[in-house]
PDB file of C-alpha atoms in Angstrom:
ATOM      1  CA  MET A   1      27.355  21.442  56.494  1.00  0.00           C
ATOM      2  CA  PRO A   2      24.434  22.003  54.067  1.00  0.00           C
ATOM      3  CA  SER A   3      25.165  22.429  50.388  1.00  0.00           C
ATOM      4  CA  SER A   4      24.705  25.839  48.836  1.00  0.00           C
ATOM      5  CA  LEU A   5      22.626  24.149  46.122  1.00  0.00           C
ATOM      6  CA  VAL A   6      19.789  23.351  48.509  1.00  0.00           C
ATOM      7  CA  ARG A   7      16.804  25.667  48.057  1.00  0.00           C
ATOM      8  CA  LYS A   8      13.721  26.175  50.092  1.00  0.00           C
ATOM      9  CA  ALA A   9      10.524  24.749  48.619  1.00  0.00           C
ATOM     10  CA  ALA A  10       8.153  27.339  47.224  1.00  0.00           C
ATOM     11  CA  PRO A  11       4.401  26.914  47.662  1.00  0.00           C
ATOM     12  CA  VAL A  12       2.639  25.792  44.474  1.00  0.00           C
ATOM     13  CA  THR A  13      -0.948  26.724  43.724  1.00  0.00           C
ATOM     14  CA  ALA A  14      -3.471  24.718  41.733  1.00  0.00           C
ATOM     15  CA  ALA A  15      -3.525  27.515  39.144  1.00  0.00           C
ATOM     16  CA  GLY A  16       0.254  27.243  38.780  1.00  0.00           C
ATOM     17  CA  ILE A  17       0.039  23.487  38.233  1.00  0.00           C
ATOM     18  CA  ALA A  18      -2.775  23.881  35.686  1.00  0.00           C
ATOM     19  CA  CYS A  19      -0.761  26.504  33.814  1.00  0.00           C
ATOM     20  CA  ALA A  20       2.338  24.268  33.739  1.00  0.00           C
ATOM     21  CA  LEU A  21       0.297  21.284  32.511  1.00  0.00           C
ATOM     22  CA  ALA A  22      -1.350  23.366  29.794  1.00  0.00           C
ATOM     23  CA  PHE A  23       2.043  24.277  28.386  1.00  0.00           C
ATOM     24  CA  ALA A  24       3.489  20.778  28.826  1.00  0.00           C
ATOM     25  CA  ALA A  25       0.602  18.854  27.243  1.00  0.00           C
ATOM     26  CA  ALA A  26       1.294  17.786  23.685  1.00  0.00           C
ATOM     27  CA  PRO A  27      -1.386  18.397  21.075  1.00  0.00           C
ATOM     28  CA  PRO A  28      -3.280  15.308  19.942  1.00  0.00           C
ATOM     29  CA  ALA A  29      -1.579  13.421  17.114  1.00  0.00           C
ATOM     30  CA  ALA A  30      -4.527  13.926  14.784  1.00  0.00           C
ATOM     31  CA  ALA A  31      -4.879  17.689  15.214  1.00  0.00           C
ATOM     32  CA  ARG A  32      -5.976  19.430  12.034  1.00  0.00           C
ATOM     33  CA  PRO A  33      -3.154  21.373  10.349  1.00  0.00           C
ATOM     34  CA  ALA A  34      -3.632  24.941   9.195  1.00  0.00           C
ATOM     35  CA  ALA A  35      -4.068  24.869   5.424  1.00  0.00           C
ATOM     36  CA  ALA A  36      -5.223  27.046   2.562  1.00  0.00           C
ATOM     37  CA  GLY A  37      -7.301  24.310   0.898  1.00  0.00           C
ATOM     38  CA  PRO A  38      -9.610  21.674   2.310  1.00  0.00           C
ATOM     39  CA  SER A  39      -8.301  19.532   5.153  1.00  0.00           C
ATOM     40  CA  VAL A  40      -9.394  15.898   5.136  1.00  0.00           C
ATOM     41  CA  GLY A  41      -9.092  12.985   7.541  1.00  0.00           C
ATOM     42  CA  VAL A  42      -7.790   9.797   5.936  1.00  0.00           C
ATOM     43  CA  ARG A  43      -6.313   6.471   7.029  1.00  0.00           C
ATOM     44  CA  VAL A  44      -2.741   5.772   5.911  1.00  0.00           C
ATOM     45  CA  GLY A  45      -1.058   2.380   5.677  1.00  0.00           C
ATOM     46  CA  VAL A  46       2.350   1.128   4.569  1.00  0.00           C
ATOM     47  CA  THR A  47       2.962  -2.435   3.303  1.00  0.00           C
ATOM     48  CA  GLY A  48       5.340  -4.477   1.180  1.00  0.00           C
ATOM     49  CA  GLY A  49       8.615  -3.954   3.017  1.00  0.00           C
ATOM     50  CA  ALA A  50       9.973  -5.063   6.355  1.00  0.00           C
ATOM     51  CA  TYR A  51       7.903  -2.283   7.959  1.00  0.00           C
ATOM     52  CA  THR A  52       4.139  -2.735   7.772  1.00  0.00           C
ATOM     53  CA  GLY A  53       1.779  -0.472   9.608  1.00  0.00           C
ATOM     54  CA  SER A  54      -1.268   1.702   9.601  1.00  0.00           C
ATOM     55  CA  VAL A  55      -2.017   4.776  11.632  1.00  0.00           C
ATOM     56  CA  GLY A  56      -5.095   6.513  12.968  1.00  0.00           C
ATOM     57  CA  ILE A  57      -6.756   9.424  11.257  1.00  0.00           C
ATOM     58  CA  VAL A  58      -4.252  11.612   9.428  1.00  0.00           C
ATOM     59  CA  TRP A  59      -5.326  15.197   8.803  1.00  0.00           C
ATOM     60  CA  THR A  60      -3.885  16.375   5.524  1.00  0.00           C
ATOM     61  CA  ALA A  61      -4.243  19.209   3.044  1.00  0.00           C
ATOM     62  CA  ALA A  62      -2.470  20.562  -0.008  1.00  0.00           C
ATOM     63  CA  ARG A  63       0.927  21.764   1.144  1.00  0.00           C
ATOM     64  CA  THR A  64       4.577  22.320   0.438  1.00  0.00           C
ATOM     65  CA  VAL A  65       6.630  19.128   0.726  1.00  0.00           C
ATOM     66  CA  PHE A  66      10.215  18.028   0.078  1.00  0.00           C
ATOM     67  CA  GLY A  67      12.432  20.767  -1.289  1.00  0.00           C
ATOM     68  CA  GLY A  68       9.704  23.398  -1.222  1.00  0.00           C
ATOM     69  CA  TYR A  69       7.446  21.971  -3.949  1.00  0.00           C
ATOM     70  CA  TYR A  70       3.716  22.602  -3.568  1.00  0.00           C
ATOM     71  CA  CYS A  71       1.821  19.302  -3.700  1.00  0.00           C
ATOM     72  CA  ALA A  72      -1.873  19.663  -4.568  1.00  0.00           C
ATOM     73  CA  ALA A  73      -4.205  17.935  -6.981  1.00  0.00           C
ATOM     74  CA  ASN A  74      -6.307  20.399  -8.975  1.00  0.00           C
ATOM     75  CA  GLY A  75      -4.359  23.208  -7.285  1.00  0.00           C
ATOM     76  CA  THR A  76      -6.061  22.862  -3.881  1.00  0.00           C
ATOM     77  CA  ASP A  77      -6.803  19.223  -3.005  1.00  0.00           C
ATOM     78  CA  PRO A  78      -4.775  16.986  -0.674  1.00  0.00           C
ATOM     79  CA  THR A  79      -2.997  14.008  -2.204  1.00  0.00           C
ATOM     80  CA  PRO A  80      -1.600  10.575  -1.307  1.00  0.00           C
ATOM     81  CA  LEU A  81       1.823  12.203  -0.872  1.00  0.00           C
ATOM     82  CA  THR A  82       0.578  14.933   1.472  1.00  0.00           C
ATOM     83  CA  ALA A  83      -1.167  12.190   3.471  1.00  0.00           C
ATOM     84  CA  LEU A  84       2.090  10.209   3.688  1.00  0.00           C
ATOM     85  CA  VAL A  85       4.129  13.259   4.722  1.00  0.00           C
ATOM     86  CA  ASP A  86       1.514  14.250   7.308  1.00  0.00           C
ATOM     87  CA  ALA A  87       1.380  10.648   8.637  1.00  0.00           C
ATOM     88  CA  GLN A  88       5.149  10.840   9.095  1.00  0.00           C
ATOM     89  CA  GLU A  89       4.837  14.155  10.945  1.00  0.00           C
ATOM     90  CA  GLN A  90       1.798  13.197  13.038  1.00  0.00           C
ATOM     91  CA  TYR A  91       2.686   9.587  13.896  1.00  0.00           C
ATOM     92  CA  GLY A  92       6.355   9.054  12.995  1.00  0.00           C
ATOM     93  CA  LEU A  93       6.599   6.385  10.320  1.00  0.00           C
ATOM     94  CA  GLY A  94      10.377   6.173  10.679  1.00  0.00           C
ATOM     95  CA  GLY A  95      11.205   8.538   7.828  1.00  0.00           C
ATOM     96  CA  VAL A  96       9.923   9.294   4.348  1.00  0.00           C
ATOM     97  CA  ARG A  97      12.097  10.281   1.391  1.00  0.00           C
ATOM     98  CA  ALA A  98      11.202  11.317  -2.120  1.00  0.00           C
ATOM     99  CA  TYR A  99      12.667  13.274  -5.002  1.00  0.00           C
ATOM    100  CA  TRP A 100      11.183  15.524  -7.659  1.00  0.00           C
ATOM    101  CA  ASP A 101      11.184  13.902 -11.100  1.00  0.00           C
ATOM    102  CA  ALA A 102      11.246  16.737 -13.639  1.00  0.00           C
ATOM    103  CA  ALA A 103      10.213  14.437 -16.500  1.00  0.00           C
ATOM    104  CA  LYS A 104       7.123  13.159 -14.629  1.00  0.00           C
ATOM    105  CA  LYS A 105       6.529  16.560 -13.033  1.00  0.00           C
ATOM    106  CA  ASP A 106       5.813  14.810  -9.760  1.00  0.00           C
ATOM    107  CA  PHE A 107       7.503  13.125  -6.841  1.00  0.00           C
ATOM    108  CA  VAL A 108       8.864   9.603  -6.638  1.00  0.00           C
ATOM    109  CA  VAL A 109       8.872   8.093  -3.149  1.00  0.00           C
ATOM    110  CA  THR A 110      12.165   6.299  -2.540  1.00  0.00           C
ATOM    111  CA  ASP A 111      12.121   5.307   1.137  1.00  0.00           C
ATOM    112  CA  ILE A 112       9.576   4.745   3.888  1.00  0.00           C
ATOM    113  CA  HIS A 113      10.861   3.592   7.283  1.00  0.00           C
ATOM    114  CA  GLY A 114      14.130   2.399   5.750  1.00  0.00           C
ATOM    115  CA  ASP A 115      12.432   0.263   3.097  1.00  0.00           C
ATOM    116  CA  VAL A 116      14.138   1.587  -0.028  1.00  0.00           C
ATOM    117  CA  ALA A 117      12.842   1.430  -3.584  1.00  0.00           C
ATOM    118  CA  ASP A 118      15.435   0.209  -6.071  1.00  0.00           C
ATOM    119  CA  GLY A 119      15.633  -1.048  -9.652  1.00  0.00           C
ATOM    120  CA  LYS A 120      13.464  -4.044  -8.744  1.00  0.00           C
ATOM    121  CA  LYS A 121      10.873  -2.490  -6.404  1.00  0.00           C
ATOM    122  CA  LYS A 122       9.085   0.830  -6.226  1.00  0.00           C
ATOM    123  CA  TRP A 123       6.627   2.564  -3.933  1.00  0.00           C
ATOM    124  CA  ASN A 124       3.090   2.684  -5.340  1.00  0.00           C
ATOM    125  CA  ALA A 125       0.116   4.482  -3.826  1.00  0.00           C
ATOM    126  CA  TYR A 126      -3.430   3.146  -3.595  1.00  0.00           C
ATOM    127  CA  VAL A 127      -6.541   5.116  -2.717  1.00  0.00           C
ATOM    128  CA  ASN A 128      -9.431   2.987  -1.471  1.00  0.00           C
ATOM    129  CA  GLU A 129      -7.571  -0.107  -2.741  1.00  0.00           C
ATOM    130  CA  LYS A 130      -7.266   1.278  -6.296  1.00  0.00           C
ATOM    131  CA  LYS A 131      -3.753   1.941  -7.616  1.00  0.00           C
ATOM    132  CA  ILE A 132      -3.349   5.583  -8.594  1.00  0.00           C
ATOM    133  CA  THR A 133      -2.699   6.280 -12.275  1.00  0.00           C
ATOM    134  CA  THR A 134      -1.386   9.819 -11.908  1.00  0.00           C
ATOM    135  CA  GLY A 135       1.505  10.925  -9.729  1.00  0.00           C
ATOM    136  CA  PRO A 136       1.208  11.134  -5.955  1.00  0.00           C
ATOM    137  CA  CYS A 137       0.744  14.933  -6.134  1.00  0.00           C
ATOM    138  CA  GLY A 138      -1.698  14.722  -9.025  1.00  0.00           C
ATOM    139  CA  THR A 139      -4.273  12.467  -7.370  1.00  0.00           C
ATOM    140  CA  ALA A 140      -6.930  14.094  -5.176  1.00  0.00           C
ATOM    141  CA  ILE A 141      -8.061  12.416  -1.985  1.00  0.00           C
ATOM    142  CA  LYS A 142     -11.141  13.168   0.068  1.00  0.00           C
ATOM    143  CA  ASP A 143     -12.361  12.802   3.623  1.00  0.00           C
ATOM    144  CA  THR A 144     -12.527   9.171   4.877  1.00  0.00           C
ATOM    145  CA  ASP A 145     -10.362   7.790   2.033  1.00  0.00           C
ATOM    146  CA  LYS A 146      -7.892   4.986   2.751  1.00  0.00           C
ATOM    147  CA  VAL A 147      -4.402   5.641   1.409  1.00  0.00           C
ATOM    148  CA  ARG A 148      -1.938   2.770   1.218  1.00  0.00           C
ATOM    149  CA  TRP A 149       1.682   2.904   0.107  1.00  0.00           C
ATOM    150  CA  THR A 150       3.064  -0.462  -1.021  1.00  0.00           C
ATOM    151  CA  LEU A 151       6.611  -1.446  -1.968  1.00  0.00           C
ATOM    152  CA  GLU A 152       6.196  -3.820  -4.879  1.00  0.00           C
ATOM    153  CA  ALA A 153       7.993  -5.286  -7.888  1.00  0.00           C
TER     154      ALA A 153
END
């Protein structure tokens, strides 16, 4: 005796398949985000801990990050921290954590991919192989820059 769960096959058109695929296709990982300020494409790398990696082009712009703080150099420019957060969102770095330091008036990155900063090591950002001297939300980055986050003593 046939099951009541069996259904008859319905004819499928090419237009129906194309429509289904259009909705199922994921956007490319490096799609430009909507942003108020300039959007730039940068390379992002992570070194110094157990996790080491670099990702393709990361599209980043000034934006709100952890806890609702707006992160922008000069009020409108993307930063090493926005690039890191966008790399996490676009490529999945395994998690990024930071906290707002009221005294520094900027963020302090505490964890990337489970590699945790502690009393002996901290996360430092480099732009084009030069260590930043302002906070990660106070340093402007531009198109084609290379941003590297390194856990170091």
